[in-house]
């Protein structure tokens, strides 16, 4: 089991708010039956990981800039699938972008850095790969839409 990381005060409010919002959604008929609920529930822990990595001096500056951009995307009300308009499902694009950024970090840094900061209870490296593989299915099934998934990929590259 991965050691739990304390949440820094700057990200605490957004993290807690997001976690609360997702838990409430899971208790609804749409949430509990949603085929993407498992992925959407990763949003708070992915956000936390982005925040922790962005201030870790072992992470190269170039990667920390990408992490900062992903954090800004998470908290911005203006993104490809706005949560204010579509509800919790709007975090699907945020999760996809986070996975792309974190995958880049895995390819340029020691993966143990991610494991050290991961607050979730499953293997973070495996989850990142699962999210990336699921992105195409999310596009095909309409959760993200093919156009949105392609834009998320392009934004990162």
Short mmCIF file of N, CA and C in Angstrom, two decimals:
data_model
loop_
_atom_site.label_atom_id
_atom_site.label_comp_id
_atom_site.label_asym_id
_atom_site.label_seq_id
_atom_site.Cartn_x
_atom_site.Cartn_y
_atom_site.Cartn_z
N UNK A 1 0.84 -1.18 0.00
CA UNK A 1 0.00 0.00 0.00
C UNK A 1 0.88 1.24 0.00
N UNK A 2 0.51 2.23 -0.78
CA UNK A 2 1.27 3.46 -0.89
C UNK A 2 1.02 4.34 0.33
N UNK A 3 2.07 4.98 0.82
CA UNK A 3 1.93 5.89 1.95
C UNK A 3 1.12 7.11 1.52
N UNK A 4 0.19 7.52 2.36
CA UNK A 4 -0.67 8.67 2.06
C UNK A 4 0.12 9.97 2.25
N UNK A 5 -0.03 10.89 1.33
CA UNK A 5 0.64 12.18 1.40
C UNK A 5 -0.30 13.21 1.98
N UNK A 6 0.20 14.07 2.86
CA UNK A 6 -0.67 15.15 3.32
C UNK A 6 -0.94 16.12 2.19
N UNK A 7 -2.07 16.76 2.24
CA UNK A 7 -2.46 17.70 1.19
C UNK A 7 -2.01 19.09 1.60
N UNK A 8 -1.32 19.78 0.70
CA UNK A 8 -0.85 21.12 1.04
C UNK A 8 -2.03 22.09 1.05
N UNK A 9 -1.94 23.15 1.86
CA UNK A 9 -3.07 24.08 2.03
C UNK A 9 -3.55 24.74 0.74
N UNK A 10 -2.64 24.99 -0.20
CA UNK A 10 -3.04 25.68 -1.43
C UNK A 10 -3.99 24.85 -2.27
N UNK A 11 -3.84 23.55 -2.26
CA UNK A 11 -4.71 22.72 -3.09
C UNK A 11 -5.84 22.07 -2.28
N UNK A 12 -5.83 22.24 -0.96
CA UNK A 12 -6.80 21.56 -0.10
C UNK A 12 -8.24 21.90 -0.47
N UNK A 13 -8.56 23.17 -0.61
CA UNK A 13 -9.94 23.55 -0.87
C UNK A 13 -10.47 22.96 -2.17
N UNK A 14 -9.71 23.08 -3.24
CA UNK A 14 -10.17 22.52 -4.51
C UNK A 14 -10.25 21.00 -4.42
N UNK A 15 -9.26 20.40 -3.82
CA UNK A 15 -9.23 18.94 -3.67
C UNK A 15 -10.45 18.45 -2.91
N UNK A 16 -10.72 19.05 -1.75
CA UNK A 16 -11.85 18.62 -0.93
C UNK A 16 -13.18 18.89 -1.63
N UNK A 17 -13.29 20.04 -2.27
CA UNK A 17 -14.51 20.39 -2.99
C UNK A 17 -14.77 19.39 -4.12
N UNK A 18 -13.74 19.06 -4.85
CA UNK A 18 -13.86 18.12 -5.96
C UNK A 18 -14.24 16.73 -5.44
N UNK A 19 -13.59 16.29 -4.40
CA UNK A 19 -13.89 14.99 -3.82
C UNK A 19 -15.34 14.92 -3.34
N UNK A 20 -15.79 15.97 -2.67
CA UNK A 20 -17.17 16.03 -2.17
C UNK A 20 -18.17 16.00 -3.34
N UNK A 21 -17.89 16.78 -4.35
CA UNK A 21 -18.78 16.85 -5.52
C UNK A 21 -18.90 15.50 -6.21
N UNK A 22 -17.78 14.81 -6.35
CA UNK A 22 -17.79 13.50 -7.00
C UNK A 22 -18.51 12.46 -6.15
N UNK A 23 -18.31 12.51 -4.84
CA UNK A 23 -19.01 11.56 -3.96
C UNK A 23 -20.52 11.77 -4.02
N UNK A 24 -20.94 13.03 -4.03
CA UNK A 24 -22.38 13.32 -4.15
C UNK A 24 -22.92 12.77 -5.46
N UNK A 25 -22.19 12.96 -6.54
CA UNK A 25 -22.61 12.48 -7.85
C UNK A 25 -22.72 10.95 -7.86
N UNK A 26 -21.77 10.27 -7.22
CA UNK A 26 -21.81 8.81 -7.17
C UNK A 26 -23.06 8.30 -6.47
N UNK A 27 -23.60 9.08 -5.57
CA UNK A 27 -24.81 8.68 -4.85
C UNK A 27 -26.08 8.89 -5.65
N UNK A 28 -25.97 9.48 -6.83
CA UNK A 28 -27.13 9.65 -7.69
C UNK A 28 -27.28 8.43 -8.59
N UNK A 29 -28.41 8.32 -9.22
CA UNK A 29 -28.66 7.20 -10.13
C UNK A 29 -27.67 7.22 -11.30
N UNK A 30 -27.42 8.40 -11.85
CA UNK A 30 -26.49 8.51 -12.97
C UNK A 30 -25.06 8.16 -12.56
N UNK A 31 -24.68 8.60 -11.38
CA UNK A 31 -23.32 8.38 -10.92
C UNK A 31 -23.01 6.93 -10.61
N UNK A 32 -23.89 6.29 -9.86
CA UNK A 32 -23.61 4.91 -9.47
C UNK A 32 -23.67 3.96 -10.65
N UNK A 33 -24.44 4.30 -11.65
CA UNK A 33 -24.56 3.44 -12.82
C UNK A 33 -23.61 3.83 -13.94
N UNK A 34 -22.94 4.94 -13.78
CA UNK A 34 -22.07 5.44 -14.84
C UNK A 34 -20.89 4.53 -15.09
N UNK A 35 -20.66 4.22 -16.35
CA UNK A 35 -19.57 3.31 -16.69
C UNK A 35 -18.20 3.95 -16.50
N UNK A 36 -18.16 5.29 -16.37
CA UNK A 36 -16.89 6.00 -16.22
C UNK A 36 -16.68 6.50 -14.80
N UNK A 37 -17.55 6.10 -13.87
CA UNK A 37 -17.45 6.57 -12.49
C UNK A 37 -16.08 6.28 -11.88
N UNK A 38 -15.55 5.10 -12.16
CA UNK A 38 -14.23 4.73 -11.62
C UNK A 38 -13.16 5.74 -12.04
N UNK A 39 -13.19 6.15 -13.29
CA UNK A 39 -12.19 7.09 -13.79
C UNK A 39 -12.43 8.49 -13.23
N UNK A 40 -13.67 8.89 -13.18
CA UNK A 40 -13.98 10.23 -12.68
C UNK A 40 -13.59 10.37 -11.21
N UNK A 41 -13.67 9.30 -10.45
CA UNK A 41 -13.29 9.36 -9.04
C UNK A 41 -11.78 9.52 -8.85
N UNK A 42 -11.01 9.37 -9.90
CA UNK A 42 -9.56 9.58 -9.83
C UNK A 42 -9.20 11.06 -9.88
N UNK A 43 -10.13 11.91 -10.28
CA UNK A 43 -9.83 13.33 -10.47
C UNK A 43 -9.19 13.99 -9.24
N UNK A 44 -9.74 13.83 -8.04
CA UNK A 44 -9.11 14.50 -6.89
C UNK A 44 -7.67 14.04 -6.63
N UNK A 45 -7.43 12.73 -6.73
CA UNK A 45 -6.08 12.24 -6.47
C UNK A 45 -5.11 12.64 -7.58
N UNK A 46 -5.58 12.70 -8.82
CA UNK A 46 -4.73 13.17 -9.91
C UNK A 46 -4.39 14.64 -9.73
N UNK A 47 -5.38 15.43 -9.33
CA UNK A 47 -5.13 16.85 -9.07
C UNK A 47 -4.10 17.01 -7.96
N UNK A 48 -4.25 16.27 -6.89
CA UNK A 48 -3.31 16.31 -5.77
C UNK A 48 -1.91 15.95 -6.24
N UNK A 49 -1.80 14.91 -7.06
CA UNK A 49 -0.50 14.48 -7.58
C UNK A 49 0.14 15.57 -8.44
N UNK A 50 -0.64 16.18 -9.30
CA UNK A 50 -0.11 17.28 -10.12
C UNK A 50 0.46 18.39 -9.23
N UNK A 51 -0.28 18.74 -8.18
CA UNK A 51 0.16 19.81 -7.27
C UNK A 51 1.46 19.44 -6.56
N UNK A 52 1.52 18.23 -6.02
CA UNK A 52 2.72 17.81 -5.29
C UNK A 52 3.94 17.75 -6.21
N UNK A 53 3.77 17.23 -7.41
CA UNK A 53 4.89 17.12 -8.34
C UNK A 53 5.36 18.48 -8.83
N UNK A 54 4.44 19.42 -8.95
CA UNK A 54 4.80 20.75 -9.47
C UNK A 54 5.72 21.52 -8.53
N UNK A 55 5.79 21.11 -7.27
CA UNK A 55 6.68 21.79 -6.32
C UNK A 55 7.85 20.92 -5.89
N UNK A 56 8.00 19.77 -6.51
CA UNK A 56 9.09 18.86 -6.19
C UNK A 56 10.32 19.25 -7.01
N UNK A 57 11.41 19.58 -6.33
CA UNK A 57 12.62 20.01 -7.03
C UNK A 57 13.32 18.91 -7.81
N UNK A 58 12.94 17.66 -7.58
CA UNK A 58 13.50 16.56 -8.37
C UNK A 58 12.89 16.50 -9.77
N UNK A 59 11.78 17.18 -9.95
CA UNK A 59 11.11 17.20 -11.26
C UNK A 59 11.72 18.33 -12.08
N UNK A 60 12.17 18.05 -13.30
CA UNK A 60 12.76 19.09 -14.13
C UNK A 60 11.79 20.26 -14.37
N UNK A 61 12.34 21.44 -14.52
CA UNK A 61 11.54 22.65 -14.70
C UNK A 61 10.58 22.52 -15.87
N UNK A 62 11.06 21.97 -16.98
CA UNK A 62 10.20 21.80 -18.17
C UNK A 62 8.96 20.98 -17.83
N UNK A 63 9.13 19.94 -17.04
CA UNK A 63 7.99 19.09 -16.65
C UNK A 63 7.10 19.81 -15.64
N UNK A 64 7.70 20.61 -14.75
CA UNK A 64 6.89 21.36 -13.78
C UNK A 64 6.02 22.39 -14.47
N UNK A 65 6.49 22.93 -15.57
CA UNK A 65 5.67 23.87 -16.35
C UNK A 65 4.45 23.14 -16.91
N UNK A 66 4.66 21.95 -17.44
CA UNK A 66 3.53 21.15 -17.94
C UNK A 66 2.55 20.82 -16.81
N UNK A 67 3.10 20.47 -15.66
CA UNK A 67 2.25 20.16 -14.50
C UNK A 67 1.42 21.38 -14.10
N UNK A 68 2.06 22.55 -14.10
CA UNK A 68 1.34 23.78 -13.77
C UNK A 68 0.22 24.07 -14.76
N UNK A 69 0.49 23.82 -16.02
CA UNK A 69 -0.55 24.03 -17.04
C UNK A 69 -1.72 23.07 -16.82
N UNK A 70 -1.43 21.83 -16.46
CA UNK A 70 -2.49 20.85 -16.20
C UNK A 70 -3.30 21.25 -14.97
N UNK A 71 -2.64 21.79 -13.95
CA UNK A 71 -3.34 22.26 -12.75
C UNK A 71 -4.27 23.41 -13.12
N UNK A 72 -3.75 24.34 -13.90
CA UNK A 72 -4.57 25.49 -14.34
C UNK A 72 -5.78 25.01 -15.14
N UNK A 73 -5.59 24.02 -15.97
CA UNK A 73 -6.69 23.46 -16.76
C UNK A 73 -7.74 22.84 -15.84
N UNK A 74 -7.30 22.13 -14.83
CA UNK A 74 -8.22 21.50 -13.87
C UNK A 74 -9.12 22.52 -13.20
N UNK A 75 -8.55 23.64 -12.77
CA UNK A 75 -9.33 24.61 -11.99
C UNK A 75 -10.03 25.64 -12.85
N UNK A 76 -9.70 25.70 -14.12
CA UNK A 76 -10.32 26.68 -15.01
C UNK A 76 -11.77 26.31 -15.33
N UNK A 77 -12.66 27.29 -15.26
CA UNK A 77 -14.04 27.02 -15.66
C UNK A 77 -14.20 26.94 -17.18
N UNK A 78 -13.17 27.35 -17.89
CA UNK A 78 -13.22 27.36 -19.35
C UNK A 78 -12.29 26.28 -19.89
N UNK A 79 -12.86 25.15 -20.26
CA UNK A 79 -12.06 24.10 -20.89
C UNK A 79 -12.91 23.40 -21.94
N UNK A 80 -12.40 22.34 -22.51
CA UNK A 80 -13.08 21.69 -23.63
C UNK A 80 -14.43 21.10 -23.25
N UNK A 81 -14.54 20.58 -22.03
CA UNK A 81 -15.80 20.02 -21.54
C UNK A 81 -16.06 20.67 -20.18
N UNK A 82 -16.70 21.85 -20.18
CA UNK A 82 -16.87 22.60 -18.93
C UNK A 82 -17.79 21.90 -17.93
N UNK A 83 -17.27 21.72 -16.72
CA UNK A 83 -18.03 21.07 -15.66
C UNK A 83 -19.31 21.84 -15.34
N UNK A 84 -19.27 23.15 -15.45
CA UNK A 84 -20.44 23.98 -15.14
C UNK A 84 -21.61 23.67 -16.08
N UNK A 85 -21.30 23.23 -17.28
CA UNK A 85 -22.36 22.93 -18.26
C UNK A 85 -22.79 21.47 -18.26
N UNK A 86 -21.84 20.56 -18.09
CA UNK A 86 -22.17 19.14 -18.23
C UNK A 86 -22.08 18.36 -16.92
N UNK A 87 -21.71 19.01 -15.86
CA UNK A 87 -21.60 18.33 -14.57
C UNK A 87 -20.28 17.58 -14.42
N UNK A 88 -20.30 16.61 -13.55
CA UNK A 88 -19.10 15.87 -13.17
C UNK A 88 -18.41 15.21 -14.36
N UNK A 89 -19.17 14.79 -15.35
CA UNK A 89 -18.57 14.15 -16.52
C UNK A 89 -17.58 15.09 -17.21
N UNK A 90 -17.70 16.38 -16.94
CA UNK A 90 -16.78 17.37 -17.50
C UNK A 90 -15.34 17.22 -17.02
N UNK A 91 -15.12 16.42 -15.99
CA UNK A 91 -13.75 16.20 -15.53
C UNK A 91 -13.02 15.16 -16.37
N UNK A 92 -13.71 14.53 -17.31
CA UNK A 92 -13.08 13.51 -18.14
C UNK A 92 -11.91 14.08 -18.94
N UNK A 93 -12.06 15.29 -19.48
CA UNK A 93 -10.96 15.87 -20.24
C UNK A 93 -9.81 16.28 -19.33
N UNK A 94 -10.12 16.73 -18.11
CA UNK A 94 -9.09 17.09 -17.14
C UNK A 94 -8.26 15.86 -16.77
N UNK A 95 -8.95 14.75 -16.56
CA UNK A 95 -8.29 13.49 -16.22
C UNK A 95 -7.41 13.02 -17.37
N UNK A 96 -7.92 13.13 -18.58
CA UNK A 96 -7.14 12.71 -19.76
C UNK A 96 -5.88 13.55 -19.90
N UNK A 97 -6.01 14.86 -19.75
CA UNK A 97 -4.83 15.73 -19.86
C UNK A 97 -3.84 15.42 -18.75
N UNK A 98 -4.33 15.22 -17.53
CA UNK A 98 -3.44 14.87 -16.41
C UNK A 98 -2.67 13.59 -16.73
N UNK A 99 -3.34 12.60 -17.30
CA UNK A 99 -2.68 11.34 -17.63
C UNK A 99 -1.59 11.54 -18.68
N UNK A 100 -1.84 12.38 -19.67
CA UNK A 100 -0.81 12.66 -20.68
C UNK A 100 0.40 13.32 -20.06
N UNK A 101 0.18 14.31 -19.21
CA UNK A 101 1.28 15.03 -18.57
C UNK A 101 2.06 14.09 -17.65
N UNK A 102 1.35 13.30 -16.87
CA UNK A 102 2.02 12.37 -15.95
C UNK A 102 2.77 11.28 -16.71
N UNK A 103 2.24 10.83 -17.82
CA UNK A 103 2.94 9.84 -18.64
C UNK A 103 4.24 10.42 -19.18
N UNK A 104 4.22 11.67 -19.56
CA UNK A 104 5.43 12.34 -20.02
C UNK A 104 6.48 12.37 -18.91
N UNK A 105 6.02 12.64 -17.71
CA UNK A 105 6.92 12.69 -16.56
C UNK A 105 7.54 11.32 -16.29
N UNK A 106 6.74 10.27 -16.42
CA UNK A 106 7.24 8.91 -16.23
C UNK A 106 8.35 8.61 -17.24
N UNK A 107 8.20 9.14 -18.44
CA UNK A 107 9.18 8.88 -19.49
C UNK A 107 10.45 9.71 -19.36
N UNK A 108 10.43 10.76 -18.51
CA UNK A 108 11.61 11.61 -18.38
C UNK A 108 12.23 11.59 -16.99
N UNK A 109 11.53 11.04 -16.01
CA UNK A 109 12.00 11.04 -14.62
C UNK A 109 11.89 9.65 -14.02
N UNK A 110 12.40 9.53 -12.84
CA UNK A 110 12.26 8.29 -12.08
C UNK A 110 10.80 8.13 -11.67
N UNK A 111 10.14 7.06 -12.06
CA UNK A 111 8.73 6.86 -11.72
C UNK A 111 8.45 6.84 -10.22
N UNK A 112 9.49 6.58 -9.42
CA UNK A 112 9.30 6.58 -7.97
C UNK A 112 8.86 7.94 -7.45
N UNK A 113 9.18 9.00 -8.18
CA UNK A 113 8.73 10.34 -7.78
C UNK A 113 7.21 10.39 -7.76
N UNK A 114 6.58 9.84 -8.78
CA UNK A 114 5.12 9.81 -8.82
C UNK A 114 4.56 8.96 -7.69
N UNK A 115 5.16 7.80 -7.48
CA UNK A 115 4.69 6.90 -6.43
C UNK A 115 4.79 7.55 -5.06
N UNK A 116 5.85 8.31 -4.84
CA UNK A 116 6.07 8.96 -3.55
C UNK A 116 4.97 9.96 -3.22
N UNK A 117 4.45 10.65 -4.23
CA UNK A 117 3.45 11.69 -4.01
C UNK A 117 2.01 11.22 -4.22
N UNK A 118 1.81 10.01 -4.66
CA UNK A 118 0.48 9.52 -4.99
C UNK A 118 -0.32 9.27 -3.72
N UNK A 119 -1.50 9.87 -3.63
CA UNK A 119 -2.37 9.72 -2.46
C UNK A 119 -3.42 8.64 -2.66
N UNK A 120 -3.50 8.09 -3.85
CA UNK A 120 -4.49 7.06 -4.14
C UNK A 120 -4.08 5.71 -3.58
N UNK A 121 -4.97 4.75 -3.71
CA UNK A 121 -4.70 3.44 -3.13
C UNK A 121 -4.37 2.37 -4.17
N UNK A 122 -4.28 2.75 -5.44
CA UNK A 122 -3.90 1.79 -6.49
C UNK A 122 -2.60 2.24 -7.13
N UNK A 123 -2.01 1.39 -7.94
CA UNK A 123 -0.74 1.70 -8.59
C UNK A 123 -0.92 2.85 -9.58
N UNK A 124 -0.25 3.95 -9.32
CA UNK A 124 -0.42 5.15 -10.14
C UNK A 124 0.05 4.94 -11.57
N UNK A 125 1.13 4.21 -11.76
CA UNK A 125 1.65 4.01 -13.12
C UNK A 125 0.68 3.18 -13.96
N UNK A 126 0.10 2.18 -13.34
CA UNK A 126 -0.90 1.37 -14.03
C UNK A 126 -2.15 2.20 -14.35
N UNK A 127 -2.56 3.04 -13.42
CA UNK A 127 -3.75 3.89 -13.65
C UNK A 127 -3.54 4.85 -14.81
N UNK A 128 -2.37 5.44 -14.88
CA UNK A 128 -2.08 6.38 -15.98
C UNK A 128 -2.25 5.66 -17.32
N UNK A 129 -1.69 4.46 -17.42
CA UNK A 129 -1.80 3.70 -18.66
C UNK A 129 -3.25 3.31 -18.96
N UNK A 130 -3.99 2.95 -17.93
CA UNK A 130 -5.41 2.60 -18.13
C UNK A 130 -6.20 3.80 -18.62
N UNK A 131 -5.92 4.97 -18.07
CA UNK A 131 -6.63 6.18 -18.50
C UNK A 131 -6.31 6.46 -19.97
N UNK A 132 -5.05 6.37 -20.33
CA UNK A 132 -4.66 6.64 -21.71
C UNK A 132 -5.32 5.64 -22.67
N UNK A 133 -5.38 4.39 -22.28
CA UNK A 133 -6.04 3.38 -23.13
C UNK A 133 -7.55 3.63 -23.20
N UNK A 134 -8.13 4.09 -22.11
CA UNK A 134 -9.58 4.31 -22.05
C UNK A 134 -10.00 5.57 -22.80
N UNK A 135 -9.08 6.47 -23.02
CA UNK A 135 -9.42 7.72 -23.69
C UNK A 135 -10.08 7.51 -25.04
N UNK A 136 -9.57 6.56 -25.79
CA UNK A 136 -10.17 6.29 -27.10
C UNK A 136 -11.59 5.77 -26.95
N UNK A 137 -11.82 4.92 -25.94
CA UNK A 137 -13.18 4.42 -25.70
C UNK A 137 -14.09 5.56 -25.26
N UNK A 138 -13.57 6.47 -24.44
CA UNK A 138 -14.37 7.61 -24.01
C UNK A 138 -14.78 8.45 -25.21
N UNK A 139 -13.87 8.58 -26.17
CA UNK A 139 -14.18 9.32 -27.38
C UNK A 139 -15.24 8.64 -28.22
N UNK A 140 -15.15 7.33 -28.35
CA UNK A 140 -16.12 6.58 -29.15
C UNK A 140 -17.50 6.54 -28.52
N UNK A 141 -17.57 6.51 -27.19
CA UNK A 141 -18.86 6.36 -26.52
C UNK A 141 -19.53 7.69 -26.24
N UNK A 142 -18.88 8.78 -26.57
CA UNK A 142 -19.53 10.07 -26.39
C UNK A 142 -19.22 10.77 -25.09
N UNK A 143 -18.49 10.14 -24.18
CA UNK A 143 -18.15 10.81 -22.93
C UNK A 143 -17.32 12.05 -23.23
N UNK A 144 -16.30 11.87 -24.03
CA UNK A 144 -15.48 13.02 -24.44
C UNK A 144 -15.83 13.46 -25.85
N UNK A 145 -16.24 12.57 -26.66
CA UNK A 145 -16.42 12.89 -28.07
C UNK A 145 -15.08 12.76 -28.77
N UNK A 146 -15.10 12.25 -29.97
CA UNK A 146 -13.85 12.04 -30.71
C UNK A 146 -13.07 13.33 -30.88
N UNK A 147 -13.78 14.40 -31.18
CA UNK A 147 -13.11 15.68 -31.39
C UNK A 147 -12.43 16.20 -30.14
N UNK A 148 -13.08 16.03 -28.99
CA UNK A 148 -12.50 16.50 -27.74
C UNK A 148 -11.27 15.69 -27.39
N UNK A 149 -11.34 14.37 -27.54
CA UNK A 149 -10.18 13.53 -27.22
C UNK A 149 -8.99 13.91 -28.08
N UNK A 150 -9.22 14.15 -29.36
CA UNK A 150 -8.13 14.57 -30.25
C UNK A 150 -7.56 15.91 -29.82
N UNK A 151 -8.43 16.83 -29.38
CA UNK A 151 -7.96 18.14 -28.92
C UNK A 151 -7.13 18.01 -27.65
N UNK A 152 -7.54 17.14 -26.75
CA UNK A 152 -6.76 16.91 -25.52
C UNK A 152 -5.37 16.41 -25.90
N UNK A 153 -5.30 15.46 -26.82
CA UNK A 153 -4.00 14.94 -27.27
C UNK A 153 -3.16 16.06 -27.89
N UNK A 154 -3.80 16.89 -28.72
CA UNK A 154 -3.07 17.98 -29.38
C UNK A 154 -2.61 19.03 -28.39
N UNK A 155 -3.43 19.34 -27.39
CA UNK A 155 -3.06 20.34 -26.39
C UNK A 155 -1.77 19.93 -25.70
N UNK A 156 -1.65 18.66 -25.43
CA UNK A 156 -0.49 18.19 -24.72
C UNK A 156 0.76 18.22 -25.59
N UNK A 157 0.61 17.84 -26.84
CA UNK A 157 1.76 17.75 -27.74
C UNK A 157 2.17 19.09 -28.18
#
